[in-house]
């Protein structure tokens, strides 16, 4: 999910996108050999099997420089204006803006997953701890105490961690989008501007958001195998 578009990766390595296309962020029909995708703020990026990256849309997240990258294992576009690229050797590259230090990831190592918010960055280490850089005047980067983490995600303004026991941890716990304490049996997490969602092992979805928001409708979903969040929408794969 991007800010106002949704991207789908097909089993044959092609990519389709729908939604707002003013910056060309949905122009992915010529792509082939793609193994993973990421939708960002007015841009879309794709990772090829050979570790190189393609991109369409706005250049806010460094689209014009992706041709310089190689040896990439995964990509994560932010809810702001930067992109993180996890290399096969466990280090991280970044492109885009760095107004708040969100791209200060050059010394990271032993990283197995990355996630990017607005404007901050997370890195999951092999030992189950999480490092974070960027704007933290409201505690969105307060992951120092996290342990036994197996996956990470971000909303625009908060960070989410999936623990080995299937529960979730979150920063900015005082917000409605961060009320995840009772969630159990989780296999995936994702976050948007003002909501968080979790996929349970039984294929159902749990959501926390402001009262009266439409995101709660996802709690009636069943047989879901993956979830993805845009800024203001939630997508489920059956």
CSV table of N, CA and C in Angstrom, one decimal, residues 158-226:
chain,number,residue,atom,x,y,z
A,158,UNK,N,4.3,5.7,14.4
A,158,UNK,CA,4.5,4.8,15.5
A,158,UNK,C,5.2,3.5,14.9
A,159,UNK,N,5.8,2.8,15.8
A,159,UNK,CA,6.6,1.6,15.4
A,159,UNK,C,5.9,0.3,16.0
A,160,UNK,N,5.9,-0.8,15.3
A,160,UNK,CA,5.3,-2.0,15.7
A,160,UNK,C,6.3,-3.1,15.7
A,161,UNK,N,6.2,-4.0,16.7
A,161,UNK,CA,7.1,-5.2,16.7
A,161,UNK,C,6.3,-6.4,17.0
A,162,UNK,N,6.6,-7.5,16.2
A,162,UNK,CA,6.0,-8.8,16.4
A,162,UNK,C,6.9,-9.6,17.3
A,163,UNK,N,6.4,-10.1,18.4
A,163,UNK,CA,7.3,-10.9,19.3
A,163,UNK,C,7.2,-12.4,18.9
A,164,UNK,N,8.2,-13.2,19.4
A,164,UNK,CA,8.3,-14.6,19.1
A,164,UNK,C,7.0,-15.3,19.6
A,165,UNK,N,6.4,-14.8,20.7
A,165,UNK,CA,5.2,-15.5,21.3
A,165,UNK,C,3.9,-15.1,20.6
A,166,UNK,N,4.0,-14.3,19.5
A,166,UNK,CA,2.8,-14.0,18.8
A,166,UNK,C,2.1,-12.8,19.3
A,167,UNK,N,2.7,-12.1,20.3
A,167,UNK,CA,2.1,-10.8,20.8
A,167,UNK,C,2.8,-9.6,20.1
A,168,UNK,N,2.3,-8.4,20.4
A,168,UNK,CA,2.9,-7.2,19.7
A,168,UNK,C,3.3,-6.2,20.8
A,169,UNK,N,4.4,-5.5,20.4
A,169,UNK,CA,4.8,-4.3,21.1
A,169,UNK,C,4.7,-3.1,20.2
A,170,UNK,N,4.6,-1.9,20.8
A,170,UNK,CA,4.3,-0.7,20.0
A,170,UNK,C,4.9,0.5,20.7
A,171,UNK,N,5.3,1.5,20.0
A,171,UNK,CA,5.6,2.8,20.6
A,171,UNK,C,4.5,3.8,20.5
A,172,UNK,N,4.5,4.9,21.3
A,172,UNK,CA,3.4,5.8,21.4
A,172,UNK,C,2.1,5.1,21.9
A,173,UNK,N,2.3,4.4,23.0
A,173,UNK,CA,1.2,3.6,23.5
A,173,UNK,C,-0.1,4.3,23.9
A,174,UNK,N,0.1,5.7,24.0
A,174,UNK,CA,-1.1,6.4,24.5
A,174,UNK,C,-2.1,6.7,23.4
A,175,UNK,N,-1.8,6.4,22.1
A,175,UNK,CA,-2.6,6.7,21.0
A,175,UNK,C,-3.6,5.5,20.7
A,176,UNK,N,-4.8,5.8,20.1
A,176,UNK,CA,-5.7,4.8,19.8
A,176,UNK,C,-5.2,3.8,18.8
A,177,UNK,N,-4.3,4.2,17.9
A,177,UNK,CA,-3.7,3.3,16.9
A,177,UNK,C,-2.7,2.3,17.5
A,178,UNK,N,-2.4,2.5,18.8
A,178,UNK,CA,-1.4,1.7,19.5
A,178,UNK,C,-1.9,0.8,20.6
A,179,UNK,N,-3.2,0.5,20.6
A,179,UNK,CA,-3.8,-0.3,21.6
A,179,UNK,C,-3.8,-1.8,21.2
A,180,UNK,N,-2.6,-2.4,21.3
A,180,UNK,CA,-2.4,-3.7,20.8
A,180,UNK,C,-2.1,-4.7,21.9
A,181,UNK,N,-2.3,-4.3,23.2
A,181,UNK,CA,-1.9,-5.1,24.3
A,181,UNK,C,-2.6,-6.5,24.3
A,182,UNK,N,-3.8,-6.6,23.9
A,182,UNK,CA,-4.5,-7.8,24.0
A,182,UNK,C,-4.4,-8.7,22.8
A,183,UNK,N,-3.7,-8.3,21.8
A,183,UNK,CA,-3.5,-9.1,20.6
A,183,UNK,C,-2.7,-10.4,20.9
A,184,UNK,N,-3.2,-11.5,20.3
A,184,UNK,CA,-2.5,-12.8,20.4
A,184,UNK,C,-2.5,-13.6,19.1
A,185,UNK,N,-1.6,-14.6,19.0
A,185,UNK,CA,-1.5,-15.5,17.9
A,185,UNK,C,-1.3,-14.7,16.6
A,186,UNK,N,-0.5,-13.7,16.6
A,186,UNK,CA,-0.2,-12.9,15.5
A,186,UNK,C,0.9,-13.5,14.6
A,187,UNK,N,0.8,-13.3,13.3
A,187,UNK,CA,1.8,-13.7,12.3
A,187,UNK,C,2.3,-12.5,11.5
A,188,UNK,N,1.6,-11.4,11.5
A,188,UNK,CA,2.1,-10.2,10.8
A,188,UNK,C,1.4,-8.9,11.4
A,189,UNK,N,2.1,-7.8,11.3
A,189,UNK,CA,1.6,-6.5,11.7
A,189,UNK,C,1.8,-5.5,10.6
A,190,UNK,N,1.0,-4.5,10.5
A,190,UNK,CA,1.2,-3.3,9.6
A,190,UNK,C,0.5,-2.1,10.2
A,191,UNK,N,1.0,-0.9,9.8
A,191,UNK,CA,0.4,0.3,10.3
A,191,UNK,C,0.3,1.4,9.2
A,192,UNK,N,-0.7,2.2,9.4
A,192,UNK,CA,-0.9,3.3,8.5
A,192,UNK,C,-0.8,4.6,9.3
A,193,UNK,N,-1.4,5.7,8.7
A,193,UNK,CA,-1.3,7.0,9.4
A,193,UNK,C,-1.9,6.9,10.8
A,194,UNK,N,-3.1,6.4,10.9
A,194,UNK,CA,-3.8,6.5,12.2
A,194,UNK,C,-4.4,5.2,12.6
A,195,UNK,N,-3.8,4.1,12.2
A,195,UNK,CA,-4.3,2.8,12.6
A,195,UNK,C,-3.2,1.7,12.6
A,196,UNK,N,-3.4,0.6,13.3
A,196,UNK,CA,-2.5,-0.5,13.3
A,196,UNK,C,-3.4,-1.8,13.0
A,197,UNK,N,-2.8,-2.8,12.3
A,197,UNK,CA,-3.6,-4.0,12.0
A,197,UNK,C,-2.7,-5.2,12.3
A,198,UNK,N,-3.3,-6.3,12.7
A,198,UNK,CA,-2.5,-7.5,13.0
A,198,UNK,C,-3.2,-8.7,12.3
A,199,UNK,N,-2.5,-9.6,11.7
A,199,UNK,CA,-3.0,-10.8,11.1
A,199,UNK,C,-2.8,-11.9,12.1
A,200,UNK,N,-3.9,-12.7,12.4
A,200,UNK,CA,-3.7,-13.8,13.3
A,200,UNK,C,-3.5,-15.1,12.5
A,201,UNK,N,-3.0,-16.1,13.2
A,201,UNK,CA,-2.7,-17.4,12.6
A,201,UNK,C,-3.9,-18.1,12.0
A,202,UNK,N,-5.1,-17.7,12.5
A,202,UNK,CA,-6.3,-18.3,11.9
A,202,UNK,C,-6.9,-17.6,10.7
A,203,UNK,N,-6.2,-16.6,10.2
A,203,UNK,CA,-6.6,-15.9,9.0
A,203,UNK,C,-7.6,-14.7,9.3
A,204,UNK,N,-7.8,-14.4,10.6
A,204,UNK,CA,-8.6,-13.2,10.9
A,204,UNK,C,-7.7,-12.0,11.2
A,205,UNK,N,-8.3,-10.8,11.3
A,205,UNK,CA,-7.6,-9.6,11.4
A,205,UNK,C,-8.1,-8.8,12.6
A,206,UNK,N,-7.1,-8.2,13.3
A,206,UNK,CA,-7.5,-7.3,14.4
A,206,UNK,C,-7.0,-5.9,14.1
A,207,UNK,N,-7.7,-4.9,14.5
A,207,UNK,CA,-7.4,-3.5,14.1
A,207,UNK,C,-7.6,-2.6,15.4
A,208,UNK,N,-6.7,-1.6,15.5
A,208,UNK,CA,-6.9,-0.5,16.5
A,208,UNK,C,-6.8,0.8,15.7
A,209,UNK,N,-7.8,1.7,16.0
A,209,UNK,CA,-7.8,3.0,15.4
A,209,UNK,C,-8.7,3.9,16.2
A,210,UNK,N,-8.9,5.1,15.7
A,210,UNK,CA,-9.8,6.0,16.4
A,210,UNK,C,-11.2,5.5,16.4
A,211,UNK,N,-12.0,5.8,17.4
A,211,UNK,CA,-13.4,5.3,17.5
A,211,UNK,C,-14.2,5.8,16.2
A,212,UNK,N,-15.0,4.8,15.7
A,212,UNK,CA,-15.8,5.2,14.5
A,212,UNK,C,-15.2,5.1,13.2
A,213,UNK,N,-13.9,4.8,13.1
A,213,UNK,CA,-13.2,4.7,11.8
A,213,UNK,C,-13.6,3.4,11.1
A,214,UNK,N,-13.5,3.5,9.8
A,214,UNK,CA,-13.9,2.3,9.0
A,214,UNK,C,-12.9,1.2,9.0
A,215,UNK,N,-11.7,1.4,9.6
A,215,UNK,CA,-10.7,0.3,9.6
A,215,UNK,C,-11.2,-0.9,10.4
A,216,UNK,N,-12.1,-0.7,11.3
A,216,UNK,CA,-12.7,-1.7,12.2
A,216,UNK,C,-13.4,-2.8,11.3
A,217,UNK,N,-13.8,-2.4,10.1
A,217,UNK,CA,-14.5,-3.4,9.2
A,217,UNK,C,-13.7,-4.6,8.9
A,218,UNK,N,-12.3,-4.4,9.0
A,218,UNK,CA,-11.4,-5.5,8.7
A,218,UNK,C,-11.5,-6.6,9.7
A,219,UNK,N,-12.1,-6.3,10.9
A,219,UNK,CA,-12.2,-7.4,11.9
A,219,UNK,C,-13.2,-8.4,11.5
A,220,UNK,N,-13.9,-8.2,10.4
A,220,UNK,CA,-14.8,-9.3,9.9
A,220,UNK,C,-14.2,-10.1,8.8
A,221,UNK,N,-13.0,-9.8,8.4
A,221,UNK,CA,-12.3,-10.5,7.4
A,221,UNK,C,-11.9,-11.9,7.9
A,222,UNK,N,-12.0,-12.9,6.9
A,222,UNK,CA,-11.5,-14.3,7.3
A,222,UNK,C,-10.7,-14.8,6.1
A,223,UNK,N,-10.0,-15.9,6.3
A,223,UNK,CA,-9.2,-16.6,5.3
A,223,UNK,C,-8.1,-15.6,4.7
A,224,UNK,N,-7.6,-14.7,5.5
A,224,UNK,CA,-6.6,-13.8,5.0
A,224,UNK,C,-5.2,-14.4,5.2
A,225,UNK,N,-4.3,-14.2,4.3
A,225,UNK,CA,-2.9,-14.8,4.4
A,225,UNK,C,-1.9,-13.7,4.5
A,226,UNK,N,-2.2,-12.4,4.2
A,226,UNK,CA,-1.2,-11.3,4.3
A,226,UNK,C,-2.0,-10.0,4.3
